[in-house]
Short mmCIF file of C-alpha atoms in Angstrom, two decimals:
data_model
loop_
_atom_site.label_atom_id
_atom_site.label_comp_id
_atom_site.label_asym_id
_atom_site.label_seq_id
_atom_site.Cartn_x
_atom_site.Cartn_y
_atom_site.Cartn_z
CA MET B 1292 67.57 45.19 142.62
CA LYS B 1293 71.18 44.14 142.64
CA LEU B 1294 70.84 42.50 139.21
CA LYS B 1295 69.48 45.71 137.66
CA MET B 1296 72.41 47.80 138.92
CA ASN B 1297 74.83 45.29 137.47
CA ARG B 1298 73.36 45.42 134.01
CA ARG B 1299 73.39 49.19 134.06
CA SER B 1300 77.02 49.40 135.11
CA VAL B 1301 78.00 46.93 132.38
CA LEU B 1302 76.16 49.01 129.78
CA LYS B 1303 77.73 52.17 131.13
CA THR B 1304 81.22 50.71 130.83
CA LEU B 1305 80.54 49.50 127.30
CA VAL B 1306 79.20 52.83 126.10
CA SER B 1307 81.93 54.90 127.74
CA SER B 1308 84.66 52.68 126.34
CA ALA B 1309 83.16 52.83 122.85
CA VAL B 1310 82.91 56.63 122.96
CA SER B 1311 86.40 57.09 124.35
CA ALA B 1312 87.80 54.70 121.74
CA ALA B 1313 86.18 56.74 118.99
CA PHE B 1314 87.36 60.10 120.32
CA LEU B 1315 90.80 59.33 121.68
CA ARG B 1316 92.59 58.01 118.62
CA PRO B 1317 93.13 60.93 116.25
CA GLY B 1318 96.94 60.70 116.26
CA GLY B 1319 97.11 57.09 115.22
CA ASN B 1320 94.63 57.56 112.43
CA ALA B 1321 96.35 60.60 110.92
CA SER B 1322 99.83 59.09 110.87
CA ALA B 1323 98.59 55.95 109.17
CA HIS B 1324 97.57 58.06 106.15
CA ASP B 1325 100.63 60.28 105.86
CA PHE B 1326 101.52 60.68 102.19
CA SER B 1327 104.56 62.56 100.98
CA GLY B 1328 103.81 62.39 97.27
CA TYR B 1329 104.43 59.91 94.47
CA GLU B 1330 108.06 59.07 93.81
CA THR B 1331 107.42 59.76 90.14
CA ASN B 1332 106.00 63.21 90.95
CA ARG B 1333 107.22 65.64 88.29
CA GLY B 1334 107.40 69.33 88.99
CA VAL B 1335 108.62 72.69 87.76
CA LEU B 1336 111.15 74.92 89.45
CA VAL B 1337 110.38 78.62 88.93
CA ASP B 1338 113.38 80.91 89.33
CA LEU B 1339 112.04 84.44 89.84
CA SER B 1340 115.49 85.95 89.39
CA ARG B 1341 115.48 84.77 85.78
CA CYS B 1342 111.99 85.74 84.61
CA ILE B 1343 111.87 88.81 82.35
CA GLY B 1344 108.08 88.96 81.94
CA CYS B 1345 107.97 88.14 78.23
CA ARG B 1346 104.66 86.26 78.70
CA SER B 1347 105.74 83.48 76.33
CA CYS B 1348 104.43 80.98 78.89
CA GLU B 1349 100.99 82.59 78.80
CA ALA B 1350 100.91 82.46 75.01
CA ALA B 1351 102.12 78.85 74.91
CA CYS B 1352 99.49 77.79 77.48
CA ASN B 1353 96.75 79.55 75.56
CA ARG B 1354 97.70 77.76 72.33
CA GLU B 1355 98.23 74.35 73.92
CA GLN B 1356 94.94 74.36 75.83
CA GLY B 1357 92.88 76.01 73.07
CA LEU B 1358 91.77 78.89 75.29
CA PRO B 1359 90.02 82.03 73.97
CA ALA B 1360 92.10 84.90 72.58
CA PRO B 1361 93.23 87.34 75.30
CA HIS B 1362 91.92 90.89 75.75
CA ILE B 1363 95.49 92.21 75.72
CA ALA B 1364 97.88 90.58 73.23
CA PHE B 1365 100.59 88.39 74.75
CA ASP B 1366 103.41 90.54 73.38
CA ASP B 1367 101.90 93.66 74.96
CA GLN B 1368 103.83 94.48 78.13
CA SER B 1369 101.37 97.21 79.09
CA VAL B 1370 99.26 94.52 80.73
CA PHE B 1371 101.51 94.80 83.78
CA GLU B 1372 100.62 98.47 84.19
CA GLN B 1373 96.93 98.05 83.40
CA GLU B 1374 96.22 95.10 85.65
CA HIS B 1375 98.47 94.75 88.67
CA SER B 1376 97.28 91.55 90.23
CA ARG B 1377 95.80 89.24 87.67
CA ARG B 1378 94.61 85.78 88.59
CA PRO B 1379 94.18 82.66 86.50
CA ASP B 1380 90.59 82.57 85.27
CA GLN B 1381 88.39 80.74 82.81
CA ASN B 1382 90.28 82.28 79.87
CA ALA B 1383 93.83 81.80 81.16
CA TYR B 1384 95.27 78.92 83.14
CA THR B 1385 98.38 80.93 83.88
CA VAL B 1386 99.18 84.63 84.28
CA VAL B 1387 102.34 86.60 85.00
CA ASN B 1388 102.31 89.59 87.35
CA LYS B 1389 104.97 92.24 87.81
CA TYR B 1390 106.42 93.29 91.15
CA ASP B 1391 108.70 96.28 91.48
CA SER B 1392 111.16 95.71 94.26
CA LEU B 1393 113.97 97.97 95.40
CA LEU B 1394 115.72 94.89 96.71
CA TRP B 1395 116.52 93.55 93.26
CA GLU B 1396 118.23 94.98 90.19
CA HIS B 1397 115.28 94.53 87.84
CA PRO B 1398 111.50 94.16 88.23
CA LEU B 1399 110.37 90.73 89.34
CA PHE B 1400 107.75 88.70 87.59
CA ARG B 1401 105.77 85.91 89.11
CA LYS B 1402 103.96 83.26 87.11
CA ILE B 1403 100.78 81.93 88.71
CA GLN B 1404 99.11 78.63 87.86
CA CYS B 1405 97.95 75.49 89.66
CA ASN B 1406 100.76 74.33 91.94
CA HIS B 1407 99.68 70.68 91.70
CA CYS B 1408 99.84 69.91 95.42
CA LEU B 1409 101.08 66.53 96.60
CA GLU B 1410 97.86 66.22 98.62
CA PRO B 1411 95.45 68.53 96.81
CA ALA B 1412 92.75 70.28 98.82
CA CYS B 1413 90.52 70.52 95.73
CA LEU B 1414 90.67 66.75 95.33
CA THR B 1415 89.86 66.01 98.96
CA ALA B 1416 87.04 68.56 98.97
CA CYS B 1417 85.37 67.09 95.87
CA PHE B 1418 82.61 64.68 96.82
CA VAL B 1419 82.15 63.23 93.33
CA ASN B 1420 85.87 62.53 92.73
CA ALA B 1421 86.12 64.85 89.75
CA TYR B 1422 89.81 65.41 90.55
CA THR B 1423 92.63 62.91 90.13
CA LYS B 1424 96.23 63.13 91.27
CA THR B 1425 98.19 61.25 88.63
CA PRO B 1426 101.44 59.42 89.48
CA GLU B 1427 103.24 62.00 87.28
CA GLY B 1428 102.09 64.67 89.72
CA ALA B 1429 99.36 66.43 87.74
CA VAL B 1430 96.05 67.28 89.37
CA VAL B 1431 93.54 66.73 86.57
CA TYR B 1432 89.83 67.42 86.45
CA ASN B 1433 86.98 65.46 84.92
CA ALA B 1434 84.13 67.72 83.83
CA ASP B 1435 81.85 64.73 83.12
CA VAL B 1436 81.24 63.91 86.78
CA CYS B 1437 81.51 67.45 88.18
CA VAL B 1438 78.22 68.70 89.62
CA GLY B 1439 79.39 72.33 89.73
CA CYS B 1440 79.33 72.75 93.51
CA ARG B 1441 82.56 74.80 93.39
CA THR B 1442 83.75 73.52 96.76
CA CYS B 1443 87.20 73.04 95.19
CA MET B 1444 87.40 76.78 94.52
CA ILE B 1445 86.93 77.44 98.23
CA ALA B 1446 89.19 74.58 99.32
CA CYS B 1447 92.21 75.60 97.21
CA PRO B 1448 94.71 77.51 99.37
CA PHE B 1449 96.05 79.25 96.24
CA SER B 1450 92.63 80.27 94.79
CA ILE B 1451 93.39 78.58 91.49
CA PRO B 1452 90.28 76.76 90.16
CA ALA B 1453 88.07 79.12 88.16
CA PHE B 1454 84.54 78.52 86.99
CA ARG B 1455 83.26 79.05 83.46
CA TYR B 1456 80.26 81.10 84.53
CA ASP B 1457 79.55 82.57 81.12
CA SER B 1458 78.75 79.23 79.52
CA ALA B 1459 75.16 78.27 80.32
CA PHE B 1460 75.35 74.83 78.70
CA SER B 1461 78.84 73.68 79.54
CA PRO B 1462 79.79 75.24 82.85
CA ARG B 1463 82.90 73.67 84.31
CA ILE B 1464 85.97 74.27 86.42
CA MET B 1465 88.89 75.71 84.45
CA LYS B 1466 92.39 75.16 85.77
CA CYS B 1467 95.91 74.21 84.71
CA ILE B 1468 96.24 70.46 84.26
CA PHE B 1469 100.06 70.42 83.81
CA CYS B 1470 99.39 69.72 80.07
CA TYR B 1471 98.69 66.17 81.26
CA ASP B 1472 96.81 64.84 78.21
CA THR B 1473 99.08 66.23 75.55
CA ARG B 1474 102.50 66.30 77.18
CA LEU B 1475 103.09 65.17 80.76
CA SER B 1476 101.63 61.69 80.24
CA LYS B 1477 104.10 61.29 77.35
CA GLY B 1478 107.03 62.40 79.49
CA ARG B 1479 107.26 65.86 77.93
CA PRO B 1480 107.39 69.14 79.89
CA PRO B 1481 104.32 71.41 79.84
CA ALA B 1482 104.03 73.99 77.05
CA CYS B 1483 104.92 76.94 79.29
CA VAL B 1484 108.24 75.37 80.31
CA GLU B 1485 109.23 74.65 76.74
CA ALA B 1486 108.38 78.22 75.71
CA CYS B 1487 110.39 79.95 78.44
CA PRO B 1488 113.42 81.60 76.76
CA MET B 1489 115.18 82.36 80.06
CA GLU B 1490 114.71 78.87 81.43
CA ALA B 1491 113.13 80.49 84.45
CA LEU B 1492 111.05 77.31 84.42
CA THR B 1493 112.86 74.00 84.85
CA PHE B 1494 110.97 70.75 84.48
CA GLY B 1495 111.98 67.54 86.22
CA ASN B 1496 111.46 65.12 89.05
CA ARG B 1497 110.37 67.05 92.14
CA GLN B 1498 113.13 65.62 94.31
CA GLU B 1499 115.80 66.53 91.73
CA LEU B 1500 114.34 70.02 91.39
CA LEU B 1501 114.67 70.53 95.14
CA SER B 1502 118.35 69.61 94.94
CA ILE B 1503 118.87 71.88 91.92
CA ALA B 1504 117.20 74.73 93.81
CA ARG B 1505 119.47 74.20 96.82
CA LYS B 1506 122.51 74.03 94.57
CA ARG B 1507 121.63 77.36 92.92
CA MET B 1508 121.22 78.93 96.37
CA ARG B 1509 124.51 77.57 97.59
CA ARG B 1510 126.32 78.67 94.45
CA GLU B 1511 124.91 82.19 94.37
CA PRO B 1512 123.73 83.00 97.90
CA HIS B 1513 123.44 86.72 97.10
CA ARG B 1514 120.94 85.89 94.36
CA TYR B 1515 118.35 84.01 96.40
CA VAL B 1516 116.59 84.16 99.76
CA ASP B 1517 117.08 80.90 101.62
CA TYR B 1518 113.64 79.47 101.07
CA ILE B 1519 111.93 77.21 98.56
CA TYR B 1520 108.26 78.13 98.29
CA GLY B 1521 106.27 74.97 97.71
CA GLU B 1522 108.59 72.59 99.50
CA HIS B 1523 106.24 72.49 102.49
CA GLU B 1524 103.36 74.82 101.57
CA ALA B 1525 100.03 72.98 101.73
CA GLY B 1526 101.96 69.79 102.43
CA GLY B 1527 104.25 70.30 99.42
CA THR B 1528 103.53 71.30 95.83
CA SER B 1529 104.85 70.09 92.48
CA TRP B 1530 105.65 73.65 91.41
CA LEU B 1531 108.51 75.13 93.42
CA TYR B 1532 109.73 78.72 93.53
CA ILE B 1533 113.02 80.40 94.40
CA SER B 1534 113.28 84.17 94.64
CA PRO B 1535 115.85 86.94 95.13
CA VAL B 1536 113.48 88.87 97.43
CA PRO B 1537 111.38 87.69 100.38
CA PHE B 1538 108.42 85.83 98.92
CA ALA B 1539 105.83 88.13 100.52
CA LYS B 1540 107.29 90.98 98.43
CA ALA B 1541 106.52 89.06 95.25
CA GLY B 1542 102.89 88.47 96.13
CA PHE B 1543 103.24 85.00 97.60
CA ASP B 1544 100.81 84.05 100.36
CA MET B 1545 102.96 83.15 103.34
CA GLU B 1546 99.90 82.28 105.44
CA VAL B 1547 99.37 79.04 103.55
CA PRO B 1548 99.69 76.24 106.12
CA LYS B 1549 102.75 74.01 106.03
CA GLN B 1550 100.70 70.82 106.07
CA PRO B 1551 98.08 69.35 103.74
CA ILE B 1552 94.74 71.15 104.01
CA LEU B 1553 93.23 67.71 104.52
CA ASN B 1554 94.94 67.47 107.91
CA PHE B 1555 92.65 70.16 109.29
CA VAL B 1556 89.53 68.13 108.59
CA LYS B 1557 90.90 64.59 108.83
CA ASP B 1558 89.95 64.14 112.50
CA PHE B 1559 86.52 65.59 111.97
CA LEU B 1560 85.92 63.50 108.85
CA ALA B 1561 87.00 60.36 110.72
CA MET B 1562 84.19 61.04 113.17
CA VAL B 1563 81.49 61.30 110.54
CA PRO B 1564 81.06 57.53 109.99
CA MET B 1565 80.95 57.07 113.76
CA VAL B 1566 78.28 59.73 114.14
CA LEU B 1567 76.24 58.22 111.33
CA THR B 1568 76.50 54.58 112.46
CA ILE B 1569 77.15 54.47 116.19
CA TRP B 1570 75.15 57.45 117.40
CA PRO B 1571 71.69 56.33 116.15
CA GLY B 1572 72.07 52.93 117.80
CA LEU B 1573 73.64 54.38 120.92
CA PHE B 1574 70.97 57.00 121.55
CA ALA B 1575 68.14 54.67 120.57
CA GLY B 1576 69.56 52.19 123.10
CA ILE B 1577 69.81 54.81 125.83
CA PHE B 1578 66.27 55.96 125.08
CA LEU B 1579 64.91 52.41 125.20
CA LEU B 1580 66.85 51.69 128.38
CA CYS B 1581 65.46 54.79 130.06
CA ARG B 1582 61.92 53.88 129.02
CA ARG B 1583 62.33 50.31 130.19
CA ARG B 1584 63.81 51.46 133.46
CA GLY B 1585 60.87 53.79 133.91
CA SER B 1586 58.37 51.04 133.22
CA VAL B 1587 60.25 48.49 135.34
CA ALA B 1588 60.47 51.03 138.15
CA GLY B 1589 56.75 51.72 137.73
CA THR B 1590 55.74 48.04 138.02
CA GLY B 1591 58.21 47.57 140.90
CA GLU B 1592 56.54 50.41 142.78
CA SER B 1593 53.07 48.98 142.34
CA GLN B 1594 54.33 45.55 143.38
CA GLU B 1595 55.89 47.05 146.47
CA SER B 1596 52.66 48.81 147.36
CA LYS B 1597 50.81 45.58 146.69
CA ILE B 1598 53.15 43.73 148.98
CA SER B 1599 52.90 46.41 151.66
CA GLY B 1600 49.14 46.35 151.13
CA GLU B 1601 49.15 42.65 151.70
CA ILE B 1602 51.25 43.13 154.79
CA ILE B 1603 48.84 45.79 155.96
CA ASP B 1604 45.97 43.47 155.11
CA GLU B 1605 47.68 40.68 156.95
CA SER B 1606 48.30 42.94 159.92
CA HIS B 1607 44.67 43.99 159.74
CA GLY B 1608 43.74 40.36 159.60
CA GLU B 1609 45.66 39.73 162.74
CA MET K 1279 119.17 55.72 87.84
CA GLN K 1280 122.22 53.46 87.87
CA HIS K 1281 121.61 52.62 84.24
CA SER K 1282 121.37 56.23 83.08
CA ASN K 1283 124.55 57.07 85.01
CA LEU K 1284 126.36 54.29 83.25
CA ARG K 1285 125.01 55.37 79.90
CA GLY K 1286 126.14 58.94 80.61
CA TYR K 1287 129.69 57.81 81.31
CA ILE K 1288 129.81 55.61 78.22
CA ILE K 1289 128.69 58.54 76.08
CA LEU K 1290 131.21 60.75 77.83
CA LEU K 1291 134.00 58.27 77.18
CA GLY K 1292 132.95 58.01 73.55
CA ALA K 1293 132.85 61.78 73.24
CA ALA K 1294 136.29 62.05 74.83
CA GLY K 1295 137.64 59.57 72.31
CA VAL K 1296 136.20 61.47 69.37
CA LEU K 1297 137.22 64.85 70.73
CA GLY K 1298 140.75 63.67 71.34
CA PHE K 1299 141.55 64.25 67.69
CA PRO K 1300 140.71 67.96 67.48
CA VAL K 1301 142.69 68.57 70.68
CA VAL K 1302 145.80 67.26 68.92
CA PHE K 1303 145.37 69.96 66.30
CA GLN K 1304 144.60 72.68 68.80
CA SER K 1305 147.35 74.91 67.57
CA ALA K 1306 145.81 74.76 64.13
CA ALA K 1307 142.40 75.44 65.65
CA ALA K 1308 143.66 78.45 67.56
CA ALA K 1309 144.98 79.88 64.36
CA VAL K 1310 141.41 80.02 63.04
CA GLN K 1311 140.19 83.58 63.29
CA PRO K 1312 137.00 84.13 65.33
CA PRO K 1313 133.97 84.95 63.17
CA LYS K 1314 133.00 88.58 62.70
CA GLU K 1315 129.33 87.79 62.91
CA VAL K 1316 127.33 84.76 64.08
CA ARG K 1317 123.94 84.13 62.57
CA ILE K 1318 121.61 82.46 65.08
CA ASP K 1319 118.62 81.12 63.25
CA ILE K 1320 117.25 78.12 65.20
CA LEU K 1321 113.94 79.98 65.65
CA GLU K 1322 113.73 81.16 62.07
CA ASP K 1323 110.25 79.69 61.72
CA ARG K 1324 109.05 82.24 64.25
CA TYR K 1325 111.41 85.22 64.10
CA GLY K 1326 114.01 86.69 61.83
CA PRO K 1327 117.57 85.46 62.44
CA VAL K 1328 119.59 87.07 65.22
CA LEU K 1329 122.82 88.56 63.88
CA PHE K 1330 125.31 88.44 66.72
CA ASP K 1331 128.22 90.83 66.27
CA HIS K 1332 131.04 88.65 67.55
CA GLU K 1333 133.71 91.23 66.81
CA LEU K 1334 131.89 93.93 68.79
CA HIS K 1335 131.54 91.68 71.83
CA ASP K 1336 135.22 90.83 71.72
CA GLY K 1337 135.83 94.31 73.09
CA TYR K 1338 133.21 94.06 75.84
CA ALA K 1339 133.85 90.64 77.30
CA SER K 1340 136.67 88.14 77.51
CA CYS K 1341 136.28 84.90 75.56
CA VAL K 1342 135.64 82.85 78.71
CA GLU K 1343 132.55 84.86 79.66
CA CYS K 1344 130.71 82.97 76.95
CA HIS K 1345 133.00 80.06 76.07
CA HIS K 1346 133.64 79.13 79.73
CA HIS K 1347 136.43 76.52 79.93
CA VAL K 1348 136.79 75.48 76.29
CA ALA K 1349 138.54 78.55 74.82
CA GLY K 1350 142.01 77.87 76.10
CA ALA K 1351 141.88 80.03 79.25
CA PRO K 1352 140.73 79.46 82.86
CA PRO K 1353 136.97 80.06 83.26
CA SER K 1354 135.78 83.29 84.86
CA ASP K 1355 133.31 81.53 87.18
CA PRO K 1356 135.10 80.48 90.40
CA VAL K 1357 132.70 77.57 90.81
CA CYS K 1358 134.17 75.96 87.67
CA LEU K 1359 137.81 76.44 88.65
CA PRO K 1360 138.41 73.42 90.92
CA CYS K 1361 137.87 71.04 87.96
CA HIS K 1362 138.70 73.28 84.98
CA LYS K 1363 141.80 75.01 86.38
CA GLU K 1364 143.45 75.63 83.06
CA GLY K 1365 140.71 75.43 80.55
CA ARG K 1366 140.90 73.50 77.31
CA ASP K 1367 141.31 74.77 73.81
CA LEU K 1368 138.86 72.79 71.74
CA ALA K 1369 138.40 73.07 68.01
CA GLU K 1370 134.64 73.04 68.39
CA ILE K 1371 133.67 75.72 70.89
CA GLY K 1372 130.18 76.55 69.63
CA CYS K 1373 127.44 76.85 72.28
CA ARG K 1374 125.41 73.86 71.12
CA ARG K 1375 128.28 71.48 71.74
CA CYS K 1376 127.24 71.49 75.42
CA HIS K 1377 123.95 73.39 75.52
CA ALA K 1378 121.22 71.13 74.19
CA VAL K 1379 118.92 72.38 71.44
CA ASP K 1380 116.06 70.45 73.08
CA ARG K 1381 117.01 70.18 76.71
CA TYR K 1382 114.28 67.66 77.54
CA ALA K 1383 114.91 65.24 74.67
CA ALA K 1384 116.52 62.05 76.00
CA ILE K 1385 119.56 62.34 73.76
CA ASP K 1386 120.15 65.96 74.74
CA THR K 1387 119.61 65.17 78.40
CA ASP K 1388 122.68 62.93 78.24
CA LYS K 1389 124.58 65.42 76.11
CA ALA K 1390 124.08 68.20 78.62
CA GLY K 1391 125.53 65.89 81.24
CA ARG K 1392 122.58 66.26 83.57
CA THR K 1393 123.50 63.06 85.34
CA MET K 1394 126.85 64.42 86.44
CA VAL K 1395 127.49 65.94 89.84
CA TYR K 1396 128.17 69.52 88.75
CA HIS K 1397 126.59 69.69 85.30
CA ASP K 1398 123.08 68.71 86.35
CA ASP K 1399 121.67 72.20 85.83
CA THR K 1400 123.15 73.11 82.45
CA PRO K 1401 120.76 75.37 80.53
CA GLY K 1402 119.58 74.37 77.08
CA LEU K 1403 120.78 76.32 74.04
CA ILE K 1404 117.97 78.89 74.07
CA GLY K 1405 118.29 79.35 77.83
CA ALA K 1406 122.06 79.71 77.60
CA TYR K 1407 121.77 82.50 75.01
CA HIS K 1408 119.11 84.46 76.87
CA LEU K 1409 120.57 84.00 80.34
CA ASN K 1410 124.04 85.06 79.26
CA CYS K 1411 123.05 87.87 76.85
CA ILE K 1412 120.29 89.56 78.86
CA SER K 1413 121.98 89.18 82.25
CA CYS K 1414 125.18 90.76 80.95
CA HIS K 1415 123.31 93.57 79.16
CA GLN K 1416 121.45 94.32 82.38
CA VAL K 1417 124.65 94.44 84.41
CA ILE K 1418 126.66 96.63 82.04
CA GLY K 1419 123.63 98.78 81.24
CA THR K 1420 123.96 98.62 77.47
CA GLY K 1421 122.81 96.26 74.76
CA PRO K 1422 119.28 95.03 74.06
CA THR K 1423 117.19 93.43 76.85
CA GLY K 1424 113.75 93.51 75.21
CA CYS K 1425 112.42 90.77 72.94
CA GLU K 1426 112.11 92.55 69.63
CA ALA K 1427 115.50 94.24 69.77
CA CYS K 1428 117.00 90.87 68.79
CA HIS K 1429 114.01 88.94 67.46
CA GLU K 1430 112.54 90.64 64.47
CA LYS K 1431 108.93 89.65 63.98
CA HIS K 1432 107.94 88.07 60.68
CA ARG K 1433 105.61 90.45 58.92
#
């Protein structure tokens, strides 16, 4: 009897320590994988106070990436009145929207494209590794391995990846790739940056762009709100924005978390291997133990009755 | 980084040596009358040339609004003043002397002085034109701000 209790308590201790070890170490695990971007991460600084909405970037992107001709010609400014909040889609990797603000001397224009996060949510959500974060900072996509699950479209905090629904034979994700193949990998700025006549887009090393942005703010404090959108959004993005009006007034989503989207699922994902490997063995063990205990208890009972029977018999014999 | 800094300074020293000569003849240079009209045609493959009426703008803006600290007077931007208190009178004061035609080409990156402490955000030539022209036209409320007012489309 004493022996059985001992074994059970040993097992109990083992199991409880294993479970607590698996559950009570999220902090250590997360900090071990902290990643603040490649040192060679290139980026683009977008200065909203400079943009005049000429749509040269849209035209340059369309030509560079061989995208279909637009419904409304690129030199037609009426697009801003016809469609107020356009989004990048399968036919356009970048779009410019107009925002009228009383806070600034002229209408503001905001260019939208993939922000090329330092820790991309699309990449971490993709279970076939169709996305790659290159050391230059681009988040590129490989259509050959993509299975078309579109999880990346849901994962992206900026709603950037679009799906080519209208192509039955070559459906794929369509998104800005920072002109990686044709330009970025050769050290050249993307087509949109080169086309921008106002130099509202500045290409460079992300760290240098941050210092340029701060310098512009310090030099002309009346011209900018004291915030760099993209410095911390979604854990930091390669594309950075400075604006003369509060960012929410220019259509920016200020609800985007200030840490990588991956952080929200990291702890849960760390548990998955444990659930898949430890739990089956653990519960099978508990089940077997319970059954054995039941059977051992059963035989013990019968032995006890036998013994008492014998005693009774013996007493009867006396 | 160290290397590119060094290279920047060497180029700067070289440029200073070369530019020393025109400075000697600055009085002769100043005697040169400013052009009546400047023809800007670096994008002639895409648009018609821009004919900039230099004489007209002489009445609207002082020389330093566009020529900063190289036209013989103190610059109008207070940020520039601590270093360029007096301004220099160079013989060559065209925009592309400092504003790179291709701001991301390695040679122009050095030319624009992007490695220096204060000149690390110098616009390229196209940016310098548009930023200065359109911004000023917006502020004074006259002069073209749209694309085709300056850039005639090729038919």
